[in-house]
Amino acid sequence: MKHKADIGIIGGTGVYGVEGMRVTDKVRVKTAWGYPSDEITLAEYHEGDKAITLAFLPRHGKGHFIPPTKIPAHANLAALKMLGCEAVVSFSAVGSLKEEIPPGHFVLPSQVIDRTRHRRDTYFDEGIVVHVSFGDPMDNTLATILAGAIRQLSLPLAENETLICMEGPQFSTRAESKLYKSWGAGIINMSVLPEAKLARELELPYQMICMATDYDSWREHDHAVTADEIMAVVKKNSDNAQKVLKAALPHLAAKKGSLNSLIGSVKFGIITAPEKRPASLRKKYNTVLPGYF
């Protein structure tokens, strides 16, 4: 597929684009793993000699009709890779597990804990074995750029937090919420996995921007989190999220072409002997990692 985008943006609840950017195309990308959540909007940013094309993809589909467990994450990441994206920035509403991260705060997590149960979380489970490093699931370069944009806007920010990914769609029990808090985790959502794992398997640097909407269910003298409570905060958070992305664009554009430090990493994780790699799988994987198989 012809190169069409530089940075993939996976929008969470209420984040579907940036006002003022020129939309150049809307594409429906067919991948070897099916179609992504919705059509992908391509939009250009220009400032002087700096230019960048973003590929916006709504994680749950426009109108939020796909539940967390059913998100076609494999197709989502494959589509962004096929469009030529060299990195992915994603947005997500999260519950807070700490008093010092109140609703309205931005959080840039650096670690994740997987508490999902029903999600296929790898591309490589069909006959070719590949192991990739996932010790640091988020990308430091992207985190630095995004943190700078958040501070530039004087918005509250917590960094280097651990993000719990739960299955959903139900929210946590109080016992679960207290357990996660006891682990030292700072925030919780239903979206970061398998998204971050699949991005790593496609050599796409990845950073999630989290926006706290509630305190989950760990507070003894507070009611448990509800969906209407979350949505009341989402609107304000989504407005600020657009401002953050807009503030980050000049810095992302300046790094265009040099954001990806993962290139080649998957090639060295392929364990299956060449003669044991099925031709059909080699063809499939070469659509996203050309020449590796």
XYZ file of C-alpha atoms in Angstrom:
293
model
C 0.000 0.000 0.000
C 1.209 3.495 -0.852
C 2.484 5.528 2.112
C -0.305 7.803 3.293
C 0.327 8.674 6.956
C 3.096 9.362 9.451
C 1.492 8.989 12.886
C -1.450 6.813 13.853
C -3.902 8.285 16.354
C -6.243 5.842 18.057
C -9.044 7.842 19.598
C -10.814 6.749 22.742
C -14.120 7.977 24.086
C -14.806 11.448 22.664
C -11.493 11.862 20.795
C -11.933 11.558 17.034
C -9.739 14.267 15.515
C -8.212 17.723 15.836
C -10.081 20.848 14.817
C -8.396 22.931 12.142
C -6.500 20.120 10.433
C -7.189 19.619 6.739
C -8.795 16.265 6.039
C -7.245 14.787 2.899
C -8.940 11.403 2.703
C -11.049 8.813 4.462
C -10.023 5.231 3.868
C -11.349 1.798 4.710
C -8.306 -0.458 4.913
C -8.672 -4.192 4.414
C -6.009 -6.151 6.276
C -5.174 -9.829 6.571
C -6.960 -9.639 9.946
C -10.112 -8.035 8.596
C -11.263 -4.432 8.713
C -10.449 -1.955 11.507
C -13.015 -0.456 13.866
C -14.101 2.173 11.345
C -12.846 4.178 8.404
C -9.579 6.004 8.998
C -9.465 9.764 8.545
C -6.248 11.204 7.116
C -5.488 14.806 8.048
C -2.519 17.086 7.349
C -0.743 19.502 9.642
C 1.479 22.241 8.224
C 3.460 24.924 10.016
C 6.215 26.557 8.012
C 8.407 23.793 6.633
C 7.010 21.261 9.091
C 4.362 18.878 7.796
C 2.848 15.675 9.092
C -0.086 13.452 8.170
C -2.113 11.826 10.921
C -4.308 8.759 10.574
C -7.246 8.984 12.985
C -8.942 5.722 13.948
C -11.802 5.574 16.498
C -11.092 2.538 18.686
C -14.745 1.779 19.424
C -16.026 2.999 16.048
C -17.719 6.357 15.534
C -20.677 6.385 17.866
C -18.965 3.938 20.258
C -20.607 0.685 19.170
C -17.761 -1.817 19.750
C -17.269 -3.076 23.348
C -13.717 -3.408 24.718
C -13.464 -7.184 24.301
C -14.611 -7.044 20.667
C -12.316 -4.274 19.399
C -10.575 -5.531 16.213
C -7.168 -4.544 17.549
C -5.247 -6.761 15.122
C -6.862 -5.061 12.140
C -6.539 -1.609 13.736
C -2.776 -1.808 14.185
C -2.227 -3.608 10.891
C -4.154 -0.896 9.031
C -2.058 1.875 10.585
C 1.137 0.010 9.730
C -0.021 -0.557 6.148
C -0.733 3.168 5.792
C 2.908 3.870 6.620
C 2.634 5.107 10.213
C 5.935 5.100 12.074
C 4.410 5.474 15.550
C 1.064 5.365 17.350
C -0.420 7.710 19.939
C -3.608 6.515 21.588
C -6.125 8.138 23.917
C -8.163 6.565 26.683
C -10.383 7.482 29.597
C -9.156 5.814 32.800
C -10.167 5.324 36.382
C -7.791 6.623 39.033
C -6.378 4.409 41.769
C -4.702 7.292 43.600
C -6.019 10.368 45.402
C -3.336 12.454 43.723
C -4.763 11.646 40.284
C -8.221 13.261 40.434
C -10.694 13.382 37.545
C -9.450 15.736 34.844
C -5.785 14.808 35.230
C -3.724 13.588 32.301
C -1.570 10.526 32.853
C 1.271 9.140 30.741
C 1.731 5.540 31.891
C 5.026 3.750 31.435
C 3.967 0.251 32.534
C 0.931 -1.996 32.141
C -0.492 -5.014 33.970
C -2.673 -7.386 31.978
C -5.903 -8.440 33.697
C -7.783 -9.309 30.505
C -9.101 -12.832 29.945
C -10.874 -13.124 26.610
C -8.635 -11.328 24.120
C -6.252 -12.719 21.542
C -3.106 -10.726 22.247
C -0.590 -11.661 19.550
C -0.277 -11.889 15.791
C 1.997 -14.888 16.095
C -0.116 -17.814 17.261
C -0.888 -19.514 13.959
C 2.209 -21.557 13.118
C 5.160 -19.160 13.221
C 6.585 -18.454 16.676
C 7.893 -14.950 17.402
C 9.005 -13.508 20.744
C 9.372 -9.745 21.185
C 10.602 -7.649 24.086
C 7.827 -5.907 26.008
C 9.643 -4.822 29.156
C 8.949 -1.170 28.417
C 5.583 -1.091 26.653
C 5.447 2.669 26.147
C 7.763 4.817 24.053
C 9.966 7.317 25.863
C 10.366 9.692 22.906
C 6.616 9.988 22.396
C 6.072 10.345 26.147
C 8.572 13.209 26.315
C 6.911 15.059 23.436
C 3.425 14.595 24.868
C 4.468 15.554 28.391
C 5.939 18.765 27.009
C 2.684 19.557 25.211
C 0.629 18.949 28.358
C 2.903 21.179 30.437
C 2.841 23.849 27.739
C -0.925 24.034 28.257
C -0.532 24.078 32.064
C -2.706 20.987 32.407
C -2.261 18.613 35.377
C -0.078 15.614 34.567
C 1.074 12.409 36.248
C 3.891 10.420 34.652
C 5.436 6.953 34.907
C 2.302 5.364 36.315
C 1.314 1.721 35.975
C -1.883 1.080 34.038
C -4.093 -1.920 34.809
C -6.005 -3.266 31.818
C -9.159 -5.095 32.908
C -11.518 -7.093 30.715
C -14.772 -5.213 31.200
C -17.342 -4.226 30.198
C -18.282 -4.161 33.890
C -16.272 -1.895 36.161
C -14.186 -3.238 39.062
C -15.558 -4.655 42.273
C -14.355 -2.821 45.358
C -12.146 -5.800 46.229
C -10.529 -5.770 42.786
C -10.022 -2.020 42.868
C -8.343 -2.211 46.285
C -6.152 -5.083 45.070
C -4.928 -3.101 42.069
C -4.265 -0.104 44.295
C -2.223 -2.302 46.655
C -0.047 -3.307 43.702
C 0.992 0.321 43.277
C -0.916 0.831 40.040
C -2.107 4.364 39.369
C -4.844 3.991 36.767
C -7.147 1.412 35.177
C -8.857 1.018 31.800
C -10.131 -1.583 29.328
C -8.245 -0.423 26.234
C -4.462 -0.570 26.382
C -4.240 -4.307 25.728
C -3.806 -6.022 23.399
C -3.292 -2.722 21.555
C 0.153 -1.989 22.999
C 1.338 -5.589 22.552
C 0.244 -5.682 18.922
C 1.899 -2.336 18.229
C 5.166 -3.764 19.552
C 4.819 -6.853 17.367
C 4.496 -4.567 14.333
C 7.494 -2.449 15.406
C 5.308 0.588 16.069
C 6.407 2.806 18.977
C 3.330 3.370 21.135
C 2.250 5.787 23.840
C -1.154 6.073 25.466
C -2.431 9.404 26.784
C -4.819 8.707 29.636
C -7.443 11.069 31.018
C -8.767 10.338 34.505
C -12.553 10.426 34.768
C -13.264 8.810 38.156
C -11.812 7.033 41.210
C -12.863 3.521 40.191
C -14.312 1.715 43.254
C -11.617 1.677 45.936
C -12.741 4.641 48.048
C -14.424 3.383 51.214
C -16.910 6.223 51.655
C -17.630 6.940 48.009
C -20.064 5.339 45.598
C -18.730 2.941 42.984
C -17.983 4.343 39.538
C -20.876 4.670 37.079
C -20.973 5.226 33.320
C -22.931 8.498 33.539
C -20.344 9.878 35.957
C -17.580 9.051 33.497
C -19.342 10.596 30.505
C -19.844 13.847 32.404
C -16.054 14.238 32.595
C -15.301 12.901 29.110
C -16.460 16.035 27.260
C -14.073 18.349 29.104
C -11.266 15.811 28.868
C -11.741 15.315 25.124
C -11.526 19.066 24.510
C -8.239 19.168 26.413
C -7.000 16.051 24.622
C -7.420 17.788 21.277
C -5.472 20.770 22.611
C -2.670 18.473 23.772
C -2.395 16.752 20.422
C -2.428 20.080 18.603
C 0.360 21.387 20.857
C 2.392 18.232 20.217
C 2.101 18.363 16.426
C 5.063 20.702 15.740
C 7.314 18.469 17.829
C 6.040 15.278 16.212
C 6.556 16.854 12.794
C 10.116 17.817 13.724
C 10.832 14.175 14.605
C 9.177 12.799 11.476
C 11.237 9.982 10.020
C 13.207 9.404 13.214
C 10.547 8.323 15.708
C 10.900 4.587 15.193
C 13.678 2.879 17.131
C 12.031 -0.549 16.854
C 12.763 -1.259 13.196
C 14.325 -4.689 12.834
C 13.495 -5.827 16.365
C 10.904 -8.423 15.350
C 13.177 -10.001 12.757
C 15.479 -11.261 15.494
C 12.576 -12.695 17.489
C 11.432 -15.138 14.805
C 12.094 -18.592 16.255
C 10.468 -20.946 13.751
C 12.895 -22.440 11.235
C 12.464 -21.034 7.692
C 11.483 -24.404 6.243
C 8.712 -24.727 8.850
C 7.063 -21.396 8.049
C 3.848 -21.972 6.058
C 3.725 -20.037 2.791
C 0.259 -18.697 3.617
C 1.512 -17.215 6.890
C 4.632 -15.762 5.302
C 2.393 -13.969 2.820
C 0.090 -12.763 5.593
C 2.844 -11.424 7.848
C 4.740 -9.831 4.984
C 1.815 -7.416 4.521
C 2.866 -5.710 7.756
C 6.498 -6.791 8.169
C 7.736 -7.053 4.573
C 10.776 -9.215 3.984
C 10.883 -10.703 7.478
C 9.358 -14.099 6.756
